[in-house]
Amino acid sequence: MDVKSPYLHPEYETLSREEISKLQTERLRETMQQCMKVPFYAEKFKEAGVTPDDIKSPDDVRRLPFTTKQDLRDTYPFGLAAVPLSQCVRLHSSSGTTGNPTVILHTQRDLDEWANQVARNLWMVGLRPDDVFQNSSGYGMFTGGLGFQYGAERLGMLTVPAAAGNSLRQIKFMKDFGTTAVHAVPSYLTRLYEVMQEQGVDPRKDTKLRVFAIGAEPHSEEQRQRIEKMFGVKAYNSFGMSEMCGPGVGFECQEQNGLHFWEDYYIVEIVDPETLEPVPDGEIGELVLTSLRREAMPLIRYRTRDLTRVLGRTCPCGRNHVRLDRMKGRSDDMMVLRGVNIFPIQIEKILMQFPELASNYLITLTTDNDNDNMTVEVEIADMFTDDYKRLQELTKSVTRALKDEILLTPIVKLVPKGSLPVSEGKAVRVVDKRKVYQ
Amino acid sequence: MKQLSIFLENKSGTLLNILNALKAADIQIIASTVADTQDFGIYRVICSQPEKACLVLKEQGITVTLTDVFTIELEDKPGEAARVMAIFAEAGINISYMYSFLVSGKGILVFRTSDTEKTAAIIKAKGLHEFA
């Protein structure tokens, strides 16, 4: 480690585009070999009539089949394992979705590589072994906890697994331990700033904070800049997904002009979500990732459902790994609110349990004072009571039941029957008014 | 006495819609009250032909039901409401809601209670007059 170098892995980070192509070609062949140990992929490759020897360039990945989240559910729990379970050392499972959860397995080498990716990112934004890193992210199944923990340790920083919540303790740690860097979801940082203000803590004077890693929930450039101004701290956008390992897949460099997706670890495609054909650089499409270094559970052309676009393939920072825009939305109906993945069907399932409610509902997502909120409007089936208290109790019970399901507290509003827009064909259930998508 | 209980959304124009529907059906409102609430409210109406009114409103897609309420006639003089309410308070009956109006020189108290049967029994026993 040369602490003066801007690169932790110069041999990979500064590859030319040609070198990246060559490395990806080799690694795609290796990944296909690994995948062929999984009956699911062995069959699919056979159907497609493609063998590792047919791979002459990274673009040949297009000859391979896509993998979807549904495939992960269908093969739950271990159907996509490419190694015996005895060689796996870690399992992560996806957060709240419908049906089967998804399981992601890791070998020791997978964990090592994951830590390397996160360490590379943190180094890229100027963190060095003498920094103190406080990880204010949920631990447990959420990969943002352990992912950043191992990555920050790999870099050599003193790493504080503060986990999410308990703002007073977070602030005390920051002051007492001389925390210089924090990883958190952006909405939590604005909350933390409010608490600092209440406590008379000035982050510029009373802390040594200088770097934030923010991610796991959609946020706008405006929100990022507001956070930077509040704290006087640089905030860098992080992209991860458990299917690819977790955080570390993509990260902004100090140019703050898009996220570098590490092409020594992934083949990045942007496709039209309808036709599944590649879209030209600059055009928005669905991000599709093929893992190149995953051993326990390699995934081929995984449809992330995240919408983004290619901003460029060169950068003044000297890294030629593709730069992608911050995520622009989803090609399915999943909502990401405060780091939690929510599908409308989960809301619907709960509402249907209340006979007092009709079947029409509308979910509205808004940003109020930098906090993302969900409002659920639902029609009442009929005027089942004349008692205002009973209507209020119904509102409360629905709120509680929804909270148990989605782990966030929505604002529930009862509305008269027939008052919500009835859409023809596919019902519009979600209106996203958050700043990030404006 | 039948009262209309109408679910009200806190949105401009909802009340007017209801009033226009009643007007078109030639229904006269005798007394009405709307509670001040955050997200939704209940509009309670004593009117002529409540059954017809309820049907008319339902046809307009309005969320409405008919509710049985107590209506007690009072003398048009100070202290009457207090006198009547004292009777229910002594009996341990809670009033869910109440409103009042004056018609033909009579005060009318409209209310619902926590215990309908007991209330009816007390009204009978105490010889209170129900408005019809």
XYZ file of N, CA and C in Angstrom, chain A residues 377 380-388 391-392 395 411-420, chain B residues 3 5-9 11 37-42 44 61 63-65 67 69 96-97 112:
138
model
N -53.322 5.955 0.513
C -54.733 6.318 0.534
C -55.526 5.077 0.174
N -62.703 3.411 1.750
C -63.462 2.566 2.665
C -64.622 1.942 1.886
N -64.937 0.693 2.256
C -65.916 -0.079 1.487
C -67.308 0.549 1.586
N -67.723 0.898 2.799
C -68.958 1.649 2.984
C -68.885 2.344 4.327
N -69.924 3.095 4.617
C -69.939 3.831 5.876
C -70.371 2.857 6.957
N -69.401 2.072 7.463
C -69.746 0.977 8.361
C -69.996 1.455 9.773
N -69.704 2.701 10.038
C -69.895 3.221 11.386
C -70.207 4.700 11.320
N -70.789 5.179 12.398
C -71.075 6.600 12.527
C -70.126 7.173 13.575
N -69.205 6.317 14.009
C -68.361 6.665 15.153
C -66.980 7.079 14.659
N -66.660 8.319 14.903
C -65.388 8.859 14.431
C -64.203 8.078 15.016
N -63.344 4.968 13.110
C -62.625 5.257 11.865
C -61.144 5.525 12.166
N -60.918 6.239 13.252
C -59.525 6.507 13.648
C -58.803 5.228 14.029
N -57.792 3.395 11.000
C -56.582 4.008 10.440
C -55.346 3.498 11.180
N -48.097 6.889 6.192
C -49.229 7.726 6.588
C -50.447 7.127 5.900
N -51.435 6.692 6.690
C -52.614 6.041 6.105
C -53.770 7.026 6.082
N -54.410 7.172 4.925
C -55.575 8.060 4.816
C -56.753 7.284 4.266
N -57.848 7.339 5.005
C -59.075 6.725 4.501
C -59.754 7.728 3.586
N -60.206 7.259 2.449
C -60.911 8.154 1.533
C -62.226 7.496 1.127
N -63.207 8.322 0.681
C -64.502 7.751 0.305
C -64.366 6.839 -0.907
N -65.270 5.897 -0.975
C -65.264 4.975 -2.105
C -65.451 5.749 -3.411
N -64.700 5.374 -4.410
C -64.831 6.018 -5.716
C -64.019 7.290 -5.866
N -63.270 7.670 -4.836
C -62.568 8.951 -4.926
C -61.161 8.824 -5.505
N -60.625 7.609 -5.547
C -59.287 7.445 -6.122
C -59.407 7.243 -7.631
N -80.649 9.619 11.006
C -79.707 10.677 10.638
C -78.824 10.164 9.500
N -75.254 9.807 8.003
C -73.846 9.941 8.401
C -73.017 9.781 7.134
N -72.340 10.831 6.785
C -71.635 10.871 5.494
C -70.133 10.985 5.719
N -69.391 10.098 5.070
C -67.927 10.152 5.160
C -67.434 11.309 4.290
N -66.676 12.184 4.898
C -66.200 13.378 4.189
C -64.697 13.347 4.053
N -64.250 13.575 2.831
C -62.818 13.701 2.625
C -62.462 15.164 2.820
N -61.305 17.794 1.421
C -60.971 18.266 0.082
C -61.995 19.317 -0.282
N -61.764 17.915 11.334
C -60.784 16.844 11.492
C -59.654 17.004 10.492
N -58.599 16.260 10.715
C -57.403 16.389 9.884
C -57.589 15.787 8.503
N -57.858 14.498 8.468
C -57.830 13.803 7.191
C -59.218 13.535 6.625
N -60.134 13.222 7.520
C -61.483 12.950 7.063
C -62.445 13.394 8.148
N -63.716 13.446 7.811
C -64.706 13.850 8.796
C -65.999 13.120 8.565
N -66.942 13.351 9.478
C -68.274 12.786 9.298
C -69.256 13.953 9.288
N -72.996 14.934 9.593
C -74.228 14.343 10.124
C -75.390 15.278 9.821
N -72.489 8.116 -5.540
C -71.185 7.558 -5.157
C -70.676 8.097 -3.835
N -70.237 8.068 0.163
C -70.170 7.054 1.217
C -71.036 7.511 2.388
N -72.184 6.872 2.531
C -73.178 7.359 3.496
C -73.912 6.193 4.137
N -74.400 6.411 5.335
C -75.253 5.407 5.973
C -76.313 6.124 6.798
N -78.152 6.374 10.385
C -77.857 6.047 11.778
C -79.048 6.435 12.643
N -80.395 7.988 15.804
C -79.937 8.897 16.868
C -81.120 9.249 17.770
N -71.571 10.057 22.766
C -70.560 9.948 21.709
C -70.434 11.280 20.973
N -71.564 11.836 20.607
C -71.583 13.185 20.028
C -72.953 13.780 20.231
N -75.924 10.591 20.192
C -75.764 9.130 20.291
C -75.042 8.849 21.584
